[in-house]
Tab-separated table of C-alpha atoms in Angstrom:
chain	number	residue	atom	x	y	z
A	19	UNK	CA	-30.349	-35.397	-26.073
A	20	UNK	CA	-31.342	-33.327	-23.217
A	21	UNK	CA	-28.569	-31.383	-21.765
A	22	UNK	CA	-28.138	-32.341	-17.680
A	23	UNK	CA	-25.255	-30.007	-16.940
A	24	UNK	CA	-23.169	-27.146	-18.183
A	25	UNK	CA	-19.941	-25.669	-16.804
A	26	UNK	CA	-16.331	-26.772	-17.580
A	27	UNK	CA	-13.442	-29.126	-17.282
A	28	UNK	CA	-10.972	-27.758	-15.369
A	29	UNK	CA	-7.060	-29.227	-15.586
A	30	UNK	CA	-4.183	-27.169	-14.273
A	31	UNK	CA	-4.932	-23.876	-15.612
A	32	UNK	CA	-6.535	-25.447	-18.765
A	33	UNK	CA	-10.404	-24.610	-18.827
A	34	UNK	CA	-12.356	-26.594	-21.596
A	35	UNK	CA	-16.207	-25.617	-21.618
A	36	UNK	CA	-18.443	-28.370	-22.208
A	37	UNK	CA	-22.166	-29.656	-22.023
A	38	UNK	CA	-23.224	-32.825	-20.161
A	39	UNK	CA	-25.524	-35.351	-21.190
A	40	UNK	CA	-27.026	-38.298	-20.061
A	41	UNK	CA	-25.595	-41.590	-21.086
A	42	UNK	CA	-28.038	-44.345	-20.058
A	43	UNK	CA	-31.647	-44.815	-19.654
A	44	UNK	CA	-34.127	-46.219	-17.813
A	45	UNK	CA	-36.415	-48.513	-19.396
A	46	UNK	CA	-38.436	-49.651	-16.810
A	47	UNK	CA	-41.420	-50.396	-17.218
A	48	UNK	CA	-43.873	-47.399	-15.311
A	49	UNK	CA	-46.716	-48.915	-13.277
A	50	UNK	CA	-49.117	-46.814	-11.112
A	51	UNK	CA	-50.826	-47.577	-7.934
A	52	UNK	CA	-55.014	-48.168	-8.916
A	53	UNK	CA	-57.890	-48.346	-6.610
A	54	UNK	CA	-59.260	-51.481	-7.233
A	55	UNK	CA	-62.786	-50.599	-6.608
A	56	UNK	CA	-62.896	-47.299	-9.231
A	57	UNK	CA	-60.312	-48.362	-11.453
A	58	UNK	CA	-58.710	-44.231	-10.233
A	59	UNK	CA	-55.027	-43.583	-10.278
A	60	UNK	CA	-53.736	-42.788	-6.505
A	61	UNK	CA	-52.402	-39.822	-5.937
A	62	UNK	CA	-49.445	-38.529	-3.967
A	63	UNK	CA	-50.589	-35.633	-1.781
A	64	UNK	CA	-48.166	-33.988	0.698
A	65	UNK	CA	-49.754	-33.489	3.748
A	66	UNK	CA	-48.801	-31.898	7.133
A	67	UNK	CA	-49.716	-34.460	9.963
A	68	UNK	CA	-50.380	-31.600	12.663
A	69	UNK	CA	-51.849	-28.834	10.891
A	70	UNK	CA	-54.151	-31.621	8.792
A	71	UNK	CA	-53.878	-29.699	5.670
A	72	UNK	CA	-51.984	-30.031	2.075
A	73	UNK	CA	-48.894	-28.231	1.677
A	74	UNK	CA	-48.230	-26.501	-1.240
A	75	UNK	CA	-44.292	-26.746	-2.800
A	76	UNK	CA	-43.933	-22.992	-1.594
A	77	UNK	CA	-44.311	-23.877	2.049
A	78	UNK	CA	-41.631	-26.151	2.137
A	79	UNK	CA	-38.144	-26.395	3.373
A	80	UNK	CA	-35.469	-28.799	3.724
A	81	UNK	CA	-34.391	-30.026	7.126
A	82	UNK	CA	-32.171	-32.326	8.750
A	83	UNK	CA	-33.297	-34.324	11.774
A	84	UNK	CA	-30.121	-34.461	14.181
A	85	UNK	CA	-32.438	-35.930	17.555
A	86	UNK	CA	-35.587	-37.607	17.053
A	87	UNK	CA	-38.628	-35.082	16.155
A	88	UNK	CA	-35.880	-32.054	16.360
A	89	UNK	CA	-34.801	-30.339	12.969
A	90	UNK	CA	-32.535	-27.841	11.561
A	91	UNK	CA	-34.412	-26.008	8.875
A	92	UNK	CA	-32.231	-24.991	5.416
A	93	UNK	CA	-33.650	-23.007	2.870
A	94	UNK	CA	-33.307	-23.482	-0.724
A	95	UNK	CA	-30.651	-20.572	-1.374
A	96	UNK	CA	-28.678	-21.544	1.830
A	97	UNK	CA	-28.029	-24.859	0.057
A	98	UNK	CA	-27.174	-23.756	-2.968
A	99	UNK	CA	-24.834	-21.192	-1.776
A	100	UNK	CA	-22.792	-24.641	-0.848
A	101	UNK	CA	-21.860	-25.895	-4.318
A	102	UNK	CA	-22.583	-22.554	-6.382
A	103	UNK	CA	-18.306	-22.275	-6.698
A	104	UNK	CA	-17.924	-25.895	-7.721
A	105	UNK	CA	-21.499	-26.634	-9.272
A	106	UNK	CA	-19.987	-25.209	-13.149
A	107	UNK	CA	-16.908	-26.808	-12.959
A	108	UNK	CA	-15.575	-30.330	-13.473
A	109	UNK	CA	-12.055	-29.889	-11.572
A	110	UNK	CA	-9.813	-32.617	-12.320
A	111	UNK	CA	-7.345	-33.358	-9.581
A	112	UNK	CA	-4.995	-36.502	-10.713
A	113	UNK	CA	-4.608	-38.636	-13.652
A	114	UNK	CA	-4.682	-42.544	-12.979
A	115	UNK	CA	-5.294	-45.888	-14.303
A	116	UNK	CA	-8.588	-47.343	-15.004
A	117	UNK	CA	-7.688	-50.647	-13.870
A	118	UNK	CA	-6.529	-49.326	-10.364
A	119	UNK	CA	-10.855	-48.176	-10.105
A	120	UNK	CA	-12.658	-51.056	-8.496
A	121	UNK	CA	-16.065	-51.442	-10.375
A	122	UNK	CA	-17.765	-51.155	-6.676
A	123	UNK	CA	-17.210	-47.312	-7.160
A	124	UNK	CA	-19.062	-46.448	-10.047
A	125	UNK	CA	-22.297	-44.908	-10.624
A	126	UNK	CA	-23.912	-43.036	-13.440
A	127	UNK	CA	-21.915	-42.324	-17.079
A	128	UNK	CA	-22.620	-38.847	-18.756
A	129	UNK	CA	-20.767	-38.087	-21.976
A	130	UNK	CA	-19.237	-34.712	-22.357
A	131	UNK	CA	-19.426	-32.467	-25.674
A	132	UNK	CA	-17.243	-29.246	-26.155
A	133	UNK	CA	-19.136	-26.084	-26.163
A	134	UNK	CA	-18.783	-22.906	-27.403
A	135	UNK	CA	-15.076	-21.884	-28.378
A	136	UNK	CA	-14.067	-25.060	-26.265
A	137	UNK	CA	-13.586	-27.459	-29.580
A	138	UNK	CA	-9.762	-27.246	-29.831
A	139	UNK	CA	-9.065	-27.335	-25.859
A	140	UNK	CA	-11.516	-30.519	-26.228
A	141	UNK	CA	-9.560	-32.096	-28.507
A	142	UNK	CA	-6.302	-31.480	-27.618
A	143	UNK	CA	-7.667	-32.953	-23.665
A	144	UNK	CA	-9.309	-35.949	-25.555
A	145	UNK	CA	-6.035	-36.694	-27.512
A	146	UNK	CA	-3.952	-36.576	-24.884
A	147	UNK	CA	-5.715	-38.468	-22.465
A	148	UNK	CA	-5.785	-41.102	-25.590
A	149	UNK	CA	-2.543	-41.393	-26.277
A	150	UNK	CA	-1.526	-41.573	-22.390
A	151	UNK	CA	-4.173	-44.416	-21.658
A	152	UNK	CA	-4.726	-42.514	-18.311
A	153	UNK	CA	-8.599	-41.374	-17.144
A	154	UNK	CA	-8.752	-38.294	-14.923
A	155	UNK	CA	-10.261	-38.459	-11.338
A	156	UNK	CA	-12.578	-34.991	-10.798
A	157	UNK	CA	-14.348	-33.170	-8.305
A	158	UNK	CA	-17.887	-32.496	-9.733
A	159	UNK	CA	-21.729	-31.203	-8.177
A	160	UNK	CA	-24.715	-32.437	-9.897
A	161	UNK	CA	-28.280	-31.184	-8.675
A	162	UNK	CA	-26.905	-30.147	-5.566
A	163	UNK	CA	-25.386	-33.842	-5.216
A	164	UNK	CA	-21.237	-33.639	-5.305
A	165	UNK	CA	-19.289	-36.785	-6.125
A	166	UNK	CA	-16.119	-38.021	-7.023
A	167	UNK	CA	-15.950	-38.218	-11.344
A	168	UNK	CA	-14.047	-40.229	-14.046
A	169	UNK	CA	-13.283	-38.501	-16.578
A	170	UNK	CA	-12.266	-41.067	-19.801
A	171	UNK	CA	-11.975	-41.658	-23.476
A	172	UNK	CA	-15.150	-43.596	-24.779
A	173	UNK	CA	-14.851	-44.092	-28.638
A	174	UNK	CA	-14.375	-40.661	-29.303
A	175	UNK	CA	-15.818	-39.041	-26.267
A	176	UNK	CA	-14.951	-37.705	-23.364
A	177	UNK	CA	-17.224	-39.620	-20.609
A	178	UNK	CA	-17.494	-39.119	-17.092
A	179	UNK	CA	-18.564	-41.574	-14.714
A	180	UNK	CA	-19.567	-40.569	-11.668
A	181	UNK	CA	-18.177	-42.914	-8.967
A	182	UNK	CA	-18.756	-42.926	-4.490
A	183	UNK	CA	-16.531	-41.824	-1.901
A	184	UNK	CA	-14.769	-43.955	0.006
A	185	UNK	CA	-16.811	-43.470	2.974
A	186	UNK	CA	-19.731	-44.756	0.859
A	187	UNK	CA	-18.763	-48.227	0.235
A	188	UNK	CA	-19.738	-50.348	2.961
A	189	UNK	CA	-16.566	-52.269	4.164
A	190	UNK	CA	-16.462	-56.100	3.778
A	191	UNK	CA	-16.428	-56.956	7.365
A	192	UNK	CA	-20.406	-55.942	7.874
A	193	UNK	CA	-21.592	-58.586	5.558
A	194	UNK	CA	-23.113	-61.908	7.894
A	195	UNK	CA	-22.343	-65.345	7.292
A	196	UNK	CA	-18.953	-64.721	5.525
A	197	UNK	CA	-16.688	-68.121	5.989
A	198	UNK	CA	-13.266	-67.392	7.606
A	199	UNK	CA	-11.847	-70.636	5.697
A	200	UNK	CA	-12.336	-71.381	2.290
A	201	UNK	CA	-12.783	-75.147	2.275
A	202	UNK	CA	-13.714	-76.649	-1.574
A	203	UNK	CA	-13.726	-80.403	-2.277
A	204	UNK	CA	-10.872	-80.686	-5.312
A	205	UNK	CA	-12.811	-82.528	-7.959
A	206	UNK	CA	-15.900	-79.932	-7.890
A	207	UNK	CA	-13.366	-77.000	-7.804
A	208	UNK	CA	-11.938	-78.768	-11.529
A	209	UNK	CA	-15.275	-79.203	-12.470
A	210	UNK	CA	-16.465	-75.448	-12.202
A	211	UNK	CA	-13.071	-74.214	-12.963
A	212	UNK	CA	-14.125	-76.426	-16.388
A	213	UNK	CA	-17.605	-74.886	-16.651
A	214	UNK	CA	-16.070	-71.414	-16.052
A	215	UNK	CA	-13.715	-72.249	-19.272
A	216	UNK	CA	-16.501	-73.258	-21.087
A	217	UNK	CA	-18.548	-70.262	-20.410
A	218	UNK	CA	-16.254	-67.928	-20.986
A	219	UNK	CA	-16.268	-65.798	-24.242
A	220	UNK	CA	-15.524	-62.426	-25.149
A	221	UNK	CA	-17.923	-59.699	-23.974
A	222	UNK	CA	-20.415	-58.622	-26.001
A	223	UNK	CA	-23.057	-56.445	-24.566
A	224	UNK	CA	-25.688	-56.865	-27.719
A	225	UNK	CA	-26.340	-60.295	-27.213
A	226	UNK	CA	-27.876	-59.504	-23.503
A	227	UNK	CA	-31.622	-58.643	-23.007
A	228	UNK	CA	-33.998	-57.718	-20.492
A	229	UNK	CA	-36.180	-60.840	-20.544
A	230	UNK	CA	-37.975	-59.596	-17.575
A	231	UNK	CA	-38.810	-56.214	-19.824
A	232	UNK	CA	-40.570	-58.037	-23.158
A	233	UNK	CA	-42.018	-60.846	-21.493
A	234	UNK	CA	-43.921	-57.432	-19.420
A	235	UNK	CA	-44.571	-55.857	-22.671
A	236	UNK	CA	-45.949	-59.151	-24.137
A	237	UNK	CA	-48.246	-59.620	-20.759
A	238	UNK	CA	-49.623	-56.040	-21.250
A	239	UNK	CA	-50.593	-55.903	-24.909
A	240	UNK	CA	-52.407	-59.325	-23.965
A	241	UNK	CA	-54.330	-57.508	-21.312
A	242	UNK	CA	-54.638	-54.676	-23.666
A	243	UNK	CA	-56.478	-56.987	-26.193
A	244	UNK	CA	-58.625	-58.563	-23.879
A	245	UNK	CA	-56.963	-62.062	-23.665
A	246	UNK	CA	-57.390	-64.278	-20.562
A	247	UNK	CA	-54.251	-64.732	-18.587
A	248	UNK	CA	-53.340	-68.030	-16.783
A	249	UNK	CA	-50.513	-68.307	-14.326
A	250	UNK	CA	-48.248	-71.311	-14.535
A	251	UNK	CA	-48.192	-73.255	-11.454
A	252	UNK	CA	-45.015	-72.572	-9.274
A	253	UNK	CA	-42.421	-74.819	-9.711
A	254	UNK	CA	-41.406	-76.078	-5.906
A	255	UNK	CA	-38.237	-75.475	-5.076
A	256	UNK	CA	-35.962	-77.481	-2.714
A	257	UNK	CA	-32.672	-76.693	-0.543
A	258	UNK	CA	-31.249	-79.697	-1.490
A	259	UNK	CA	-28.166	-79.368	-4.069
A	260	UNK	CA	-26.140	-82.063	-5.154
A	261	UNK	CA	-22.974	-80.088	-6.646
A	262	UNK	CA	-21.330	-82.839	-8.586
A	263	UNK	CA	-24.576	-83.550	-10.379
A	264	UNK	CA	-25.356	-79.632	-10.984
A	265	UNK	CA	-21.914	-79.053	-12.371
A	266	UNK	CA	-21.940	-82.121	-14.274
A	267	UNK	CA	-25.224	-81.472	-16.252
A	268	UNK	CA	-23.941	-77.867	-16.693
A	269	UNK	CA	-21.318	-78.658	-18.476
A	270	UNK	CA	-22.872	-80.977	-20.367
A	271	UNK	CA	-25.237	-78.136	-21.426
A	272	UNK	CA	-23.103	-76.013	-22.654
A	273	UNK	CA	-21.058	-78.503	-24.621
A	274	UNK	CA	-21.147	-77.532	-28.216
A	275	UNK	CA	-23.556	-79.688	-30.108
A	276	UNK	CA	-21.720	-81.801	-32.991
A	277	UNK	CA	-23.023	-80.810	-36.961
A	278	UNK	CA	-23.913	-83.499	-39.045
A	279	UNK	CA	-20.748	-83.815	-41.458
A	280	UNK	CA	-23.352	-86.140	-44.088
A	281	UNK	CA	-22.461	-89.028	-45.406
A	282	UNK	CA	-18.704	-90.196	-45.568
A	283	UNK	CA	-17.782	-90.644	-48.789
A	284	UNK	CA	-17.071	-93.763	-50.090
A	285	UNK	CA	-13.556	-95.361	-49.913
A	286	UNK	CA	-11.325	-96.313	-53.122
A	287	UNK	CA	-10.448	-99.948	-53.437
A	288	UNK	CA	-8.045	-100.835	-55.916
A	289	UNK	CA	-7.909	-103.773	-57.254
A	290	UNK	CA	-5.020	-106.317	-56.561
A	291	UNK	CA	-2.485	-105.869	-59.055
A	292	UNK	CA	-2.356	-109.600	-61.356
A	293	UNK	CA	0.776	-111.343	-59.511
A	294	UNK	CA	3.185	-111.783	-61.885
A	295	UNK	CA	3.996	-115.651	-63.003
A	296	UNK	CA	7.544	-116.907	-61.653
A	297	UNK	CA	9.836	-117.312	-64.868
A	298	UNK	CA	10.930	-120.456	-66.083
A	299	UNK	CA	14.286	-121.398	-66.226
A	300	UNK	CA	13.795	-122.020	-70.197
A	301	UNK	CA	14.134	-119.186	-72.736
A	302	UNK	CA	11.117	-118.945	-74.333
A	303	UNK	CA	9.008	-120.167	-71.440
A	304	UNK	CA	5.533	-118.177	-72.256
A	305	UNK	CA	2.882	-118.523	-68.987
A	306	UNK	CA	-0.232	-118.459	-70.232
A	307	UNK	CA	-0.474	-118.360	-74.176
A	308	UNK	CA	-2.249	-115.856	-75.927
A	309	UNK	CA	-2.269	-113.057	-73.396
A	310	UNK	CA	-1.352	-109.489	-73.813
A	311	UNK	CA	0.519	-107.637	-71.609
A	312	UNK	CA	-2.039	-104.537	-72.158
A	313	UNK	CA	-4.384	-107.185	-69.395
A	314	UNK	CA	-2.292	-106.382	-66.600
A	315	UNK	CA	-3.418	-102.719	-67.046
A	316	UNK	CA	-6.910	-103.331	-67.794
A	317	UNK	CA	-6.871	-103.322	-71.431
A	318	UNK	CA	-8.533	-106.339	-73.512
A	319	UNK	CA	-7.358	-109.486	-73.162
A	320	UNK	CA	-7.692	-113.150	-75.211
A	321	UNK	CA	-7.276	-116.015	-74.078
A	322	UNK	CA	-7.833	-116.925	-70.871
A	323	UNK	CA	-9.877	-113.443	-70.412
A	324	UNK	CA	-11.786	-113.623	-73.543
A	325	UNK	CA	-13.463	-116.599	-71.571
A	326	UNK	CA	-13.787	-115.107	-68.559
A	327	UNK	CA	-10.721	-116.492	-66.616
A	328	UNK	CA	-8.039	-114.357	-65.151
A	329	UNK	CA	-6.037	-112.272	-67.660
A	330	UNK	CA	-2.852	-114.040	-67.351
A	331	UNK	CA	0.907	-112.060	-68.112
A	332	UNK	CA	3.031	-112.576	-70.249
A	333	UNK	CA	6.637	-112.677	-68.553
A	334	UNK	CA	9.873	-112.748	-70.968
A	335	UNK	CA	12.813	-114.746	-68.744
A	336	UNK	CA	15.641	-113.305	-67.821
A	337	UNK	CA	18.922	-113.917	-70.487
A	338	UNK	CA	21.463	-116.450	-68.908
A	339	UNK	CA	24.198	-115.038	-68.354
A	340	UNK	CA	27.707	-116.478	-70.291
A	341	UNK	CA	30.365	-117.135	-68.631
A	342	UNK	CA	33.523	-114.872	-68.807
A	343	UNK	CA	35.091	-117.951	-70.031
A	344	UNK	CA	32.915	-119.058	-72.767
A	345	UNK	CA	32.685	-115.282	-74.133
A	346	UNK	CA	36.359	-115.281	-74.713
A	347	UNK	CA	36.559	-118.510	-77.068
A	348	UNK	CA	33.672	-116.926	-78.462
């Protein structure tokens, strides 16, 4: 990676030298301005208005318009005479939460490597910013353009993000057509708090892409082969919105689709058992002659189930019982 920035990270009266480079890219998509009757590239020229000439990059200054048509002229060493004490060196000036950082504030993430003979102050910063969980808020000048820093932990890393003033956020109360009362009907406010629930998942970054980006790419290596391009008709578009119905058939898209479990399997039945036949009050009763008590379990039976009736059980009566009396003359 290309370095952006060397100086130091300054703590106390720690000083930890480091390199800075770039953490993000830009991958949009370059297009030039054409003249449509050549087919040329148009080019930027920079042009004095009262002289009528060009002006070459040596003839040029910085200025700063304080009434209309009236500057202050500044040349390039005045300006850099500004930052030249603070432009090497990252001064950290407190140690706070990240949460307590509204998102609002930040800008542009570098990531910091030590340099040098700056590997074991490096580490021991890194580590103990770790193990604290706190994120350092600097003081730091980049191309002449000073901002407020965070300096964090990023797998590893020491990162800085550099985040706006105060005085650069534009305060709440300029935006039009805020409502002073919020005023939601109850049954759409449980049917997006719903859709919210249903939408919400943990945050992974990979599954995100620039659709706007490949369906580009995709347009231009058409063009680039020579293949005819026709535009979908616009779809019209109405100011109407019915938010029951919208919430409603959001939620039903993003219900999860059921998976075909296949066929149920078939149930058991199991037979009904043979009832058994009431015993008679004779000893020696037999209910249905010939059968074998294997029948009742399935096994082979004669009689009536050689000839296809019902298997039939045999049932041996209960003993009478003597008498206490009649045992004793016994």
């Amino acid at each position: 990676m290309h370095t952006v920035w060397k100086g130091a990270i300054s703590f106390g009266l720690v000083h930890v030298p480091v390199k800075m480079f770039s953490a993000t890219e830009d991958k949009d998509i370059s297009m030039k301005y054409i003249h449509k009757v050549c087919g040329s590239p148009i080019s930027y020229v920079r042009r004095c208005p009262a002289c009528d000439v060009d002006v070459n990059w040596e003839e040029i200054s910085r200025g700063y318009e304080y009434e209309k048509g009236k500057f202050v002229l500044f040349e390039k060493e005045e300006l850099e005479q500004l930052n030249d004490h603070v432009e090497k060196t990252i001064t950290i000036l407190d140690f706070v939460d990240l949460e307590e950082i509204d998102p609002i504030y930040f800008q542009k993430t570098y990531y910091l490597s030590p340099d040098q003979a700056g590997s074991n102050a490096y580490q021991l910063l890194l580590e103990a910013m770790k193990q604290s969980g706190k994120i350092g808020i600097a003081k730091i000048a980049i191309r002449s353009k000073s901002s407020l820093a965070a300096i964090r932990v990023l797998e590893g890393c020491l990162a800085v993000e550099t985040i706006f003033y105060p005085d650069e956020i534009r305060p709440i109360s300029q935006v039009p057509n805020l409502p002073e009362t919020i005023q939601v009907n109850d049954k759409e406010l449980t049917m997006a708090k719903l859709l919210i629930e249903q939408l919400s998942t943990p945050f992974e970054p990979e599954k995100y892409t620039d659709d706007y980006r490949e369906a580009l790419l995709e347009l231009i290596e058409h063009k680039v082969s020579g293949e005819e391009i026709s535009l979908a008709p616009a779809k019209p578009e109405t100011n109407v919105i019915d938010l029951m119905a919208a919430l409603q058939a959001s939620i039903e898209a993003v219900k999860p689709v059921a998976t075909d479990p296949g066929p149920a399997p078939a149930k058991r039945t199991r037979k009904p058992a043979a009832k058994k036949a009431k015993a008679q009050p004779e000893e020696g009763a037999v209910a249905g002659r010939g059968a074998v008590g294997g029948a009742a379990t399935g096994g082979a039976a004669t009689g009536g189930a050689a000839t296809g009736g019902t298997p039939t059980v045999a049932v041996k009566p209960k003993p009478k019982r003597k008498s206490p009396a009649k045992t004793k003359a016994e």
